[in-house]
mmCIF file of N, CA, C and O and ligand atoms in Angstrom:
data_model
loop_
_atom_site.group_PDB
_atom_site.id
_atom_site.type_symbol
_atom_site.label_atom_id
_atom_site.label_comp_id
_atom_site.label_asym_id
_atom_site.label_seq_id
_atom_site.Cartn_x
_atom_site.Cartn_y
_atom_site.Cartn_z
ATOM 1 N N MET Y 1 144.978 105.809 153.216
ATOM 2 C CA MET Y 1 145.842 106.943 152.929
ATOM 3 C C MET Y 1 145.541 107.465 151.507
ATOM 4 O O MET Y 1 145.456 106.692 150.574
ATOM 5 N N THR Y 2 145.375 108.772 151.344
ATOM 6 C CA THR Y 2 145.112 109.332 150.026
ATOM 7 C C THR Y 2 146.403 109.859 149.414
ATOM 8 O O THR Y 2 147.250 110.412 150.120
ATOM 9 N N GLU Y 3 146.523 109.653 148.101
ATOM 10 C CA GLU Y 3 147.700 110.176 147.416
ATOM 11 C C GLU Y 3 147.539 111.661 147.177
ATOM 12 O O GLU Y 3 146.449 112.136 146.882
ATOM 13 N N ASP Y 4 148.630 112.382 147.266
ATOM 14 C CA ASP Y 4 148.608 113.816 147.080
ATOM 15 C C ASP Y 4 148.953 114.151 145.624
ATOM 16 O O ASP Y 4 150.088 114.474 145.298
ATOM 17 N N LYS Y 5 147.929 113.990 144.742
ATOM 18 C CA LYS Y 5 148.143 114.273 143.321
ATOM 19 C C LYS Y 5 147.485 115.587 142.948
ATOM 20 O O LYS Y 5 146.455 115.958 143.534
ATOM 21 N N PRO Y 6 148.039 116.319 141.964
ATOM 22 C CA PRO Y 6 147.416 117.584 141.557
ATOM 23 C C PRO Y 6 146.102 117.342 140.832
ATOM 24 O O PRO Y 6 145.936 116.342 140.140
ATOM 25 N N GLY Y 7 145.156 118.233 141.008
ATOM 26 C CA GLY Y 7 143.917 118.190 140.241
ATOM 27 C C GLY Y 7 144.138 118.818 138.885
ATOM 28 O O GLY Y 7 145.220 119.336 138.587
ATOM 29 N N TRP Y 8 143.112 118.807 138.050
ATOM 30 C CA TRP Y 8 143.299 119.329 136.696
ATOM 31 C C TRP Y 8 143.545 120.833 136.700
ATOM 32 O O TRP Y 8 144.193 121.367 135.798
ATOM 33 N N ARG Y 9 143.085 121.540 137.733
ATOM 34 C CA ARG Y 9 143.311 122.986 137.786
ATOM 35 C C ARG Y 9 144.783 123.314 138.039
ATOM 36 O O ARG Y 9 145.258 124.382 137.688
ATOM 37 N N GLU Y 10 145.504 122.414 138.653
ATOM 38 C CA GLU Y 10 146.914 122.665 138.950
ATOM 39 C C GLU Y 10 147.838 122.254 137.796
ATOM 40 O O GLU Y 10 149.013 122.603 137.783
ATOM 41 N N MET Y 11 147.290 121.505 136.848
ATOM 42 C CA MET Y 11 148.145 121.018 135.763
ATOM 43 C C MET Y 11 148.455 122.127 134.776
ATOM 44 O O MET Y 11 147.640 123.021 134.548
ATOM 45 N N PRO Y 12 149.656 122.088 134.164
ATOM 46 C CA PRO Y 12 149.994 123.103 133.172
ATOM 47 C C PRO Y 12 149.051 123.029 131.974
ATOM 48 O O PRO Y 12 148.615 121.948 131.582
ATOM 49 N N GLU Y 13 148.767 124.182 131.378
ATOM 50 C CA GLU Y 13 147.855 124.248 130.252
ATOM 51 C C GLU Y 13 148.351 123.345 129.123
ATOM 52 O O GLU Y 13 149.528 123.373 128.770
ATOM 53 N N GLY Y 14 147.473 122.536 128.588
ATOM 54 C CA GLY Y 14 147.834 121.676 127.469
ATOM 55 C C GLY Y 14 148.352 120.314 127.890
ATOM 56 O O GLY Y 14 148.513 119.435 127.070
ATOM 57 N N ALA Y 15 148.589 120.120 129.165
ATOM 58 C CA ALA Y 15 149.206 118.866 129.595
ATOM 59 C C ALA Y 15 148.290 117.668 129.444
ATOM 60 O O ALA Y 15 148.752 116.545 129.417
ATOM 61 N N ILE Y 16 146.990 117.908 129.360
ATOM 62 C CA ILE Y 16 146.079 116.770 129.225
ATOM 63 C C ILE Y 16 145.665 116.550 127.770
ATOM 64 O O ILE Y 16 144.822 115.745 127.484
ATOM 65 N N SER Y 17 146.284 117.253 126.854
ATOM 66 C CA SER Y 17 145.815 117.217 125.475
ATOM 67 C C SER Y 17 146.231 115.953 124.720
ATOM 68 O O SER Y 17 145.507 115.469 123.915
ATOM 69 N N TYR Y 18 147.396 115.452 124.896
ATOM 70 C CA TYR Y 18 147.792 114.404 123.975
ATOM 71 C C TYR Y 18 148.058 113.078 124.617
ATOM 72 O O TYR Y 18 148.188 112.998 125.818
ATOM 73 N N LYS Y 19 147.784 112.331 123.912
ATOM 74 C CA LYS Y 19 147.765 111.105 123.174
ATOM 75 C C LYS Y 19 148.809 110.216 123.801
ATOM 76 O O LYS Y 19 150.002 110.476 123.753
ATOM 77 N N CYS Y 20 148.380 109.187 124.374
ATOM 78 C CA CYS Y 20 149.319 108.320 125.082
ATOM 79 C C CYS Y 20 149.625 107.071 124.288
ATOM 80 O O CYS Y 20 150.298 106.178 124.772
ATOM 81 N N THR Y 21 149.148 106.966 123.077
ATOM 82 C CA THR Y 21 149.245 105.679 122.408
ATOM 83 C C THR Y 21 150.135 105.687 121.172
ATOM 84 O O THR Y 21 150.130 104.726 120.433
ATOM 85 N N LEU Y 22 150.905 106.729 120.946
ATOM 86 C CA LEU Y 22 151.717 106.764 119.740
ATOM 87 C C LEU Y 22 152.807 105.691 119.755
ATOM 88 O O LEU Y 22 153.352 105.336 118.722
ATOM 89 N N ASP Y 23 153.111 105.155 120.905
ATOM 90 C CA ASP Y 23 154.088 104.079 120.975
ATOM 91 C C ASP Y 23 153.506 102.744 120.518
ATOM 92 O O ASP Y 23 154.250 101.789 120.303
ATOM 93 N N TYR Y 24 152.156 102.676 120.404
ATOM 94 C CA TYR Y 24 151.508 101.419 120.064
ATOM 95 C C TYR Y 24 150.712 101.586 118.784
ATOM 96 O O TYR Y 24 149.828 102.437 118.705
ATOM 97 N N GLU Y 25 151.018 100.799 117.806
ATOM 98 C CA GLU Y 25 150.310 100.912 116.536
ATOM 99 C C GLU Y 25 149.001 100.135 116.636
ATOM 100 O O GLU Y 25 148.986 98.905 116.574
ATOM 101 N N THR Y 26 147.902 100.893 116.799
ATOM 102 C CA THR Y 26 146.590 100.293 117.034
ATOM 103 C C THR Y 26 145.796 100.120 115.737
ATOM 104 O O THR Y 26 144.616 99.826 115.773
ATOM 105 N N GLY Y 27 146.462 100.295 114.614
ATOM 106 C CA GLY Y 27 145.769 100.250 113.336
ATOM 107 C C GLY Y 27 145.208 98.895 112.960
ATOM 108 O O GLY Y 27 144.356 98.799 112.077
ATOM 109 N N ASP Y 28 145.661 97.846 113.606
ATOM 110 C CA ASP Y 28 145.112 96.529 113.254
ATOM 111 C C ASP Y 28 143.971 96.099 114.178
ATOM 112 O O ASP Y 28 143.535 94.962 114.134
ATOM 113 N N TRP Y 29 143.477 97.026 115.001
ATOM 114 C CA TRP Y 29 142.366 96.705 115.893
ATOM 115 C C TRP Y 29 141.036 96.623 115.145
ATOM 116 O O TRP Y 29 140.177 95.827 115.497
ATOM 117 N N GLY Y 30 140.839 97.497 114.181
ATOM 118 C CA GLY Y 30 139.529 97.618 113.548
ATOM 119 C C GLY Y 30 139.502 97.074 112.147
ATOM 120 O O GLY Y 30 140.535 96.724 111.569
ATOM 121 N N VAL Y 31 138.313 97.003 111.574
ATOM 122 C CA VAL Y 31 138.157 96.511 110.201
ATOM 123 C C VAL Y 31 137.813 97.651 109.239
ATOM 124 O O VAL Y 31 137.743 97.448 108.042
ATOM 125 N N GLU Y 32 137.616 98.851 109.785
ATOM 126 C CA GLU Y 32 137.286 99.989 108.940
ATOM 127 C C GLU Y 32 138.191 101.170 109.293
ATOM 128 O O GLU Y 32 138.769 101.221 110.379
ATOM 129 N N TYR Y 33 138.288 102.091 108.370
ATOM 130 C CA TYR Y 33 138.988 103.341 108.643
ATOM 131 C C TYR Y 33 138.257 104.450 107.896
ATOM 132 O O TYR Y 33 137.486 104.184 106.969
ATOM 133 N N PRO Y 34 138.452 105.711 108.267
ATOM 134 C CA PRO Y 34 137.708 106.781 107.615
ATOM 135 C C PRO Y 34 138.367 107.261 106.321
ATOM 136 O O PRO Y 34 139.597 107.313 106.224
ATOM 137 N N GLU Y 35 137.533 107.569 105.357
ATOM 138 C CA GLU Y 35 137.989 108.264 104.154
ATOM 139 C C GLU Y 35 137.434 109.681 104.189
ATOM 140 O O GLU Y 35 136.324 109.914 104.665
ATOM 141 N N ILE Y 36 138.209 110.607 103.660
ATOM 142 C CA ILE Y 36 137.813 112.021 103.672
ATOM 143 C C ILE Y 36 137.513 112.472 102.245
ATOM 144 O O ILE Y 36 138.313 112.243 101.343
ATOM 145 N N ASP Y 37 136.371 113.118 102.070
ATOM 146 C CA ASP Y 37 136.029 113.745 100.792
ATOM 147 C C ASP Y 37 136.583 115.171 100.831
ATOM 148 O O ASP Y 37 136.001 116.066 101.437
ATOM 149 N N TYR Y 38 137.735 115.352 100.216
ATOM 150 C CA TYR Y 38 138.413 116.643 100.301
ATOM 151 C C TYR Y 38 137.683 117.754 99.559
ATOM 152 O O TYR Y 38 137.942 118.920 99.785
ATOM 153 N N GLU Y 39 136.760 117.394 98.680
ATOM 154 C CA GLU Y 39 135.954 118.415 97.992
ATOM 155 C C GLU Y 39 135.046 119.143 98.978
ATOM 156 O O GLU Y 39 134.674 120.291 98.762
ATOM 157 N N ARG Y 40 134.700 118.461 100.066
ATOM 158 C CA ARG Y 40 133.754 119.041 101.027
ATOM 159 C C ARG Y 40 134.394 119.408 102.359
ATOM 160 O O ARG Y 40 133.776 120.064 103.191
ATOM 161 N N CYS Y 41 135.615 118.994 102.597
ATOM 162 C CA CYS Y 41 136.285 119.258 103.877
ATOM 163 C C CYS Y 41 136.503 120.752 104.069
ATOM 164 O O CYS Y 41 136.961 121.448 103.166
ATOM 165 N N SER Y 42 136.177 121.241 105.269
ATOM 166 C CA SER Y 42 136.311 122.672 105.567
ATOM 167 C C SER Y 42 137.596 122.997 106.326
ATOM 168 O O SER Y 42 137.793 124.123 106.748
ATOM 169 N N LYS Y 43 138.453 121.994 106.507
ATOM 170 C CA LYS Y 43 139.723 122.161 107.239
ATOM 171 C C LYS Y 43 139.511 122.613 108.683
ATOM 172 O O LYS Y 43 140.339 123.324 109.243
ATOM 173 N N CYS Y 44 138.414 122.204 109.287
ATOM 174 C CA CYS Y 44 138.132 122.645 110.660
ATOM 175 C C CYS Y 44 139.041 121.972 111.684
ATOM 176 O O CYS Y 44 139.203 122.453 112.796
ATOM 177 N N MET Y 45 139.586 120.826 111.348
ATOM 178 C CA MET Y 45 140.514 120.059 112.194
ATOM 179 C C MET Y 45 139.856 119.379 113.398
ATOM 180 O O MET Y 45 140.544 118.883 114.288
ATOM 181 N N LEU Y 46 138.522 119.356 113.446
ATOM 182 C CA LEU Y 46 137.877 118.682 114.577
ATOM 183 C C LEU Y 46 138.206 117.193 114.597
ATOM 184 O O LEU Y 46 138.357 116.596 115.665
ATOM 185 N N CYS Y 47 138.337 116.585 113.437
ATOM 186 C CA CYS Y 47 138.691 115.157 113.406
ATOM 187 C C CYS Y 47 140.051 114.938 114.062
ATOM 188 O O CYS Y 47 140.261 113.956 114.764
ATOM 189 N N HIS Y 48 140.963 115.855 113.852
ATOM 190 C CA HIS Y 48 142.285 115.774 114.477
ATOM 191 C C HIS Y 48 142.171 115.822 115.996
ATOM 192 O O HIS Y 48 142.788 115.032 116.714
ATOM 193 N N PHE Y 49 141.361 116.739 116.488
ATOM 194 C CA PHE Y 49 141.276 116.917 117.942
ATOM 195 C C PHE Y 49 140.470 115.815 118.620
ATOM 196 O O PHE Y 49 140.745 115.473 119.766
ATOM 197 N N TYR Y 50 139.488 115.267 117.921
ATOM 198 C CA TYR Y 50 138.660 114.237 118.553
ATOM 199 C C TYR Y 50 139.287 112.847 118.519
ATOM 200 O O TYR Y 50 138.952 112.000 119.345
ATOM 201 N N CYS Y 51 140.175 112.589 117.593
ATOM 202 C CA CYS Y 51 140.720 111.226 117.467
ATOM 203 C C CYS Y 51 141.492 110.836 118.732
ATOM 204 O O CYS Y 51 142.442 111.517 119.119
ATOM 205 N N PRO Y 52 141.112 109.754 119.358
ATOM 206 C CA PRO Y 52 141.786 109.357 120.595
ATOM 207 C C PRO Y 52 143.148 108.719 120.373
ATOM 208 O O PRO Y 52 143.874 108.472 121.330
ATOM 209 N N GLU Y 53 143.488 108.421 119.123
ATOM 210 C CA GLU Y 53 144.735 107.705 118.845
ATOM 211 C C GLU Y 53 145.806 108.554 118.186
ATOM 212 O O GLU Y 53 146.862 108.045 117.853
ATOM 213 N N GLY Y 54 145.524 109.814 117.957
ATOM 214 C CA GLY Y 54 146.507 110.624 117.244
ATOM 215 C C GLY Y 54 146.681 110.189 115.810
ATOM 216 O O GLY Y 54 147.743 110.384 115.213
ATOM 217 N N ALA Y 55 145.632 109.591 115.249
ATOM 218 C CA ALA Y 55 145.744 109.027 113.905
ATOM 219 C C ALA Y 55 145.369 110.015 112.806
ATOM 220 O O ALA Y 55 145.512 109.706 111.638
ATOM 221 N N VAL Y 56 144.867 111.191 113.194
ATOM 222 C CA VAL Y 56 144.491 112.182 112.187
ATOM 223 C C VAL Y 56 145.538 113.300 112.201
ATOM 224 O O VAL Y 56 145.633 114.069 113.146
ATOM 225 N N ARG Y 57 146.331 113.327 111.171
ATOM 226 C CA ARG Y 57 147.406 114.308 111.052
ATOM 227 C C ARG Y 57 146.929 115.515 110.268
ATOM 228 O O ARG Y 57 146.069 115.396 109.401
ATOM 229 N N VAL Y 58 147.511 116.682 110.571
ATOM 230 C CA VAL Y 58 147.217 117.893 109.810
ATOM 231 C C VAL Y 58 148.361 118.131 108.835
ATOM 232 O O VAL Y 58 149.523 118.229 109.229
ATOM 233 N N ARG Y 59 148.023 118.201 107.559
ATOM 234 C CA ARG Y 59 149.033 118.406 106.523
ATOM 235 C C ARG Y 59 149.389 119.880 106.414
ATOM 236 O O ARG Y 59 148.684 120.740 106.938
ATOM 237 N N SER Y 60 150.450 120.167 105.712
ATOM 238 C CA SER Y 60 150.886 121.558 105.566
ATOM 239 C C SER Y 60 149.889 122.388 104.768
ATOM 240 O O SER Y 60 149.857 123.613 104.893
ATOM 241 N N ASP Y 61 149.034 121.742 103.960
ATOM 242 C CA ASP Y 61 148.024 122.490 103.212
ATOM 243 C C ASP Y 61 146.741 122.710 104.025
ATOM 244 O O ASP Y 61 145.764 123.252 103.519
ATOM 245 N N GLY Y 62 146.738 122.263 105.284
ATOM 246 C CA GLY Y 62 145.588 122.503 106.150
ATOM 247 C C GLY Y 62 144.576 121.376 106.175
ATOM 248 O O GLY Y 62 143.716 121.340 107.059
ATOM 249 N N TYR Y 63 144.659 120.472 105.218
ATOM 250 C CA TYR Y 63 143.757 119.317 105.239
ATOM 251 C C TYR Y 63 144.292 118.267 106.223
ATOM 252 O O TYR Y 63 145.477 118.249 106.551
ATOM 253 N N THR Y 64 143.409 117.412 106.655
ATOM 254 C CA THR Y 64 143.821 116.324 107.535
ATOM 255 C C THR Y 64 143.931 115.030 106.736
ATOM 256 O O THR Y 64 143.336 114.897 105.667
ATOM 257 N N GLU Y 65 144.682 114.087 107.273
ATOM 258 C CA GLU Y 65 144.774 112.774 106.647
ATOM 259 C C GLU Y 65 144.904 111.724 107.744
ATOM 260 O O GLU Y 65 145.340 112.007 108.859
ATOM 261 N N ILE Y 66 144.521 110.512 107.404
ATOM 262 C CA ILE Y 66 144.474 109.429 108.375
ATOM 263 C C ILE Y 66 145.767 108.616 108.310
ATOM 264 O O ILE Y 66 146.180 108.179 107.236
ATOM 265 N N ASP Y 67 146.384 108.433 109.450
ATOM 266 C CA ASP Y 67 147.541 107.552 109.550
ATOM 267 C C ASP Y 67 147.032 106.180 109.970
ATOM 268 O O ASP Y 67 146.684 105.949 111.127
ATOM 269 N N ARG Y 68 146.958 105.275 108.997
ATOM 270 C CA ARG Y 68 146.320 103.974 109.243
ATOM 271 C C ARG Y 68 147.118 103.097 110.192
ATOM 272 O O ARG Y 68 146.603 102.103 110.680
ATOM 273 N N ARG Y 69 148.345 103.456 110.486
ATOM 274 C CA ARG Y 69 149.101 102.685 111.486
ATOM 275 C C ARG Y 69 148.452 102.802 112.864
ATOM 276 O O ARG Y 69 148.611 101.936 113.719
ATOM 277 N N TYR Y 70 147.725 103.932 113.093
ATOM 278 C CA TYR Y 70 147.169 104.194 114.413
ATOM 279 C C TYR Y 70 145.647 104.171 114.458
ATOM 280 O O TYR Y 70 145.068 104.096 115.535
ATOM 281 N N CYS Y 71 144.985 104.274 113.314
ATOM 282 C CA CYS Y 71 143.519 104.321 113.311
ATOM 283 C C CYS Y 71 142.945 102.972 113.717
ATOM 284 O O CYS Y 71 143.171 101.964 113.052
ATOM 285 N N LYS Y 72 142.179 102.966 114.820
ATOM 286 C CA LYS Y 72 141.594 101.710 115.294
ATOM 287 C C LYS Y 72 140.155 101.534 114.829
ATOM 288 O O LYS Y 72 139.479 100.597 115.240
ATOM 289 N N GLY Y 73 139.670 102.477 114.008
ATOM 290 C CA GLY Y 73 138.360 102.294 113.395
ATOM 291 C C GLY Y 73 137.176 102.599 114.285
ATOM 292 O O GLY Y 73 136.083 102.092 114.058
ATOM 293 N N CYS Y 74 137.356 103.463 115.278
ATOM 294 C CA CYS Y 74 136.259 103.726 116.227
ATOM 295 C C CYS Y 74 135.141 104.569 115.616
ATOM 296 O O CYS Y 74 134.012 104.526 116.078
ATOM 297 N N GLY Y 75 135.451 105.394 114.611
ATOM 298 C CA GLY Y 75 134.427 106.196 113.949
ATOM 299 C C GLY Y 75 134.090 107.509 114.636
ATOM 300 O O GLY Y 75 133.180 108.221 114.189
ATOM 301 N N ILE Y 76 134.808 107.869 115.686
ATOM 302 C CA ILE Y 76 134.521 109.130 116.383
ATOM 303 C C ILE Y 76 134.689 110.322 115.437
ATOM 304 O O ILE Y 76 133.863 111.234 115.416
ATOM 305 N N CYS Y 77 135.729 110.315 114.653
ATOM 306 C CA CYS Y 77 135.980 111.444 113.751
ATOM 307 C C CYS Y 77 134.837 111.611 112.760
ATOM 308 O O CYS Y 77 134.400 112.735 112.477
ATOM 309 N N VAL Y 78 134.336 110.496 112.238
ATOM 310 C CA VAL Y 78 133.220 110.544 111.288
ATOM 311 C C VAL Y 78 131.980 111.129 111.950
ATOM 312 O O VAL Y 78 131.259 111.947 111.371
ATOM 313 N N GLU Y 79 131.753 110.728 113.189
ATOM 314 C CA GLU Y 79 130.597 111.222 113.935
ATOM 315 C C GLU Y 79 130.694 112.719 114.189
ATOM 316 O O GLU Y 79 129.694 113.443 114.136
ATOM 317 N N GLU Y 80 131.907 113.204 114.452
ATOM 318 C CA GLU Y 80 132.076 114.601 114.851
ATOM 319 C C GLU Y 80 132.297 115.560 113.682
ATOM 320 O O GLU Y 80 132.194 116.764 113.862
ATOM 321 N N CYS Y 81 132.613 115.053 112.523
ATOM 322 C CA CYS Y 81 132.857 115.943 111.379
ATOM 323 C C CYS Y 81 131.617 116.796 111.103
ATOM 324 O O CYS Y 81 130.549 116.256 110.808
ATOM 325 N N PRO Y 82 131.727 118.115 111.186
ATOM 326 C CA PRO Y 82 130.532 118.952 111.100
ATOM 327 C C PRO Y 82 129.921 119.019 109.706
ATOM 328 O O PRO Y 82 128.732 119.331 109.579
ATOM 329 N N VAL Y 83 130.692 118.734 108.675
ATOM 330 C CA VAL Y 83 130.126 118.799 107.326
ATOM 331 C C VAL Y 83 129.883 117.400 106.733
ATOM 332 O O VAL Y 83 129.516 117.264 105.577
ATOM 333 N N LYS Y 84 130.122 116.381 107.575
ATOM 334 C CA LYS Y 84 129.851 114.984 107.183
ATOM 335 C C LYS Y 84 130.539 114.615 105.869
ATOM 336 O O LYS Y 84 129.934 114.020 104.978
ATOM 337 N N CYS Y 85 131.818 114.958 105.794
ATOM 338 C CA CYS Y 85 132.563 114.612 104.588
ATOM 339 C C CYS Y 85 133.477 113.406 104.819
ATOM 340 O O CYS Y 85 134.334 113.109 103.994
ATOM 341 N N MET Y 86 133.279 112.719 105.967
ATOM 342 C CA MET Y 86 134.058 111.513 106.225
ATOM 343 C C MET Y 86 133.114 110.315 106.249
ATOM 344 O O MET Y 86 131.964 110.427 106.673
ATOM 345 N N LYS Y 87 133.624 109.171 105.823
ATOM 346 C CA LYS Y 87 132.837 107.946 105.944
ATOM 347 C C LYS Y 87 133.780 106.785 106.226
ATOM 348 O O LYS Y 87 134.949 106.785 105.812
ATOM 349 N N MET Y 88 133.257 105.794 106.953
ATOM 350 C CA MET Y 88 134.047 104.616 107.257
ATOM 351 C C MET Y 88 133.996 103.653 106.076
ATOM 352 O O MET Y 88 132.935 103.414 105.495
ATOM 353 N N VAL Y 89 135.160 103.134 105.718
ATOM 354 C CA VAL Y 89 135.228 102.118 104.662
ATOM 355 C C VAL Y 89 136.038 100.935 105.183
ATOM 356 O O VAL Y 89 136.862 101.067 106.092
ATOM 357 N N ARG Y 90 135.802 99.804 104.610
ATOM 358 C CA ARG Y 90 136.488 98.587 105.070
ATOM 359 C C ARG Y 90 137.943 98.604 104.631
ATOM 360 O O ARG Y 90 138.279 99.004 103.520
ATOM 361 N N LYS Y 91 138.795 98.147 105.525
ATOM 362 C CA LYS Y 91 140.183 97.934 105.154
ATOM 363 C C LYS Y 91 140.251 96.725 104.227
ATOM 364 O O LYS Y 91 139.451 95.798 104.363
ATOM 365 N N VAL Y 92 141.174 96.759 103.294
ATOM 366 C CA VAL Y 92 141.283 95.602 102.399
ATOM 367 C C VAL Y 92 142.525 94.806 102.749
ATOM 368 O O VAL Y 92 143.419 95.271 103.375
HETATM 369 S S1 SF4 Z 101 138.176 106.153 113.268
HETATM 370 FE FE1 SF4 Z 101 138.784 106.612 115.410
HETATM 371 S S2 SF4 Z 101 140.958 106.051 115.506
HETATM 372 FE FE2 SF4 Z 101 140.431 106.203 113.346
HETATM 373 S S3 SF4 Z 101 140.983 108.286 112.739
HETATM 374 FE FE3 SF4 Z 101 138.801 108.304 113.323
HETATM 375 S S4 SF4 Z 101 138.752 108.863 115.504
HETATM 376 FE FE4 SF4 Z 101 140.869 108.228 115.000
HETATM 377 S S1 SF4 Z 102 136.249 117.170 110.726
HETATM 378 FE FE1 SF4 Z 102 135.590 116.923 108.587
HETATM 379 S S2 SF4 Z 102 135.550 119.024 107.768
HETATM 380 FE FE2 SF4 Z 102 136.777 119.070 109.635
HETATM 381 S S3 SF4 Z 102 138.916 118.769 108.927
HETATM 382 FE FE3 SF4 Z 102 138.093 116.756 109.488
HETATM 383 S S4 SF4 Z 102 137.336 115.930 107.546
HETATM 384 FE FE4 SF4 Z 102 137.571 118.131 107.259
#
């Protein structure tokens, strides 16, 4: 028997966008987290959109910042940053 679930075309716009893990603090999973060089950041917000944990917040000044309670250290944001102004550093 097949379940009668909606496909992605039937889902409301934006419904697949966020983040199912804000209830779980995944910040202690990894040994590194990203640092941002704000001198070079272009405020593109791609790090915010690519982060699978919702750990990259957008500040009122347009820059992003890392919420270490949720950052699991995967490095996706660093990989996707178009101006390469992020780097992974070890947690202390
Ligand atoms: S390292 Fe991974 S979890 Fe941490 S802020 Fe970047 S994309 Fe999100
Ligand atoms: S992806 Fe890089 S340039 Fe874009 S907002 Fe994040 S840190 Fe800044």
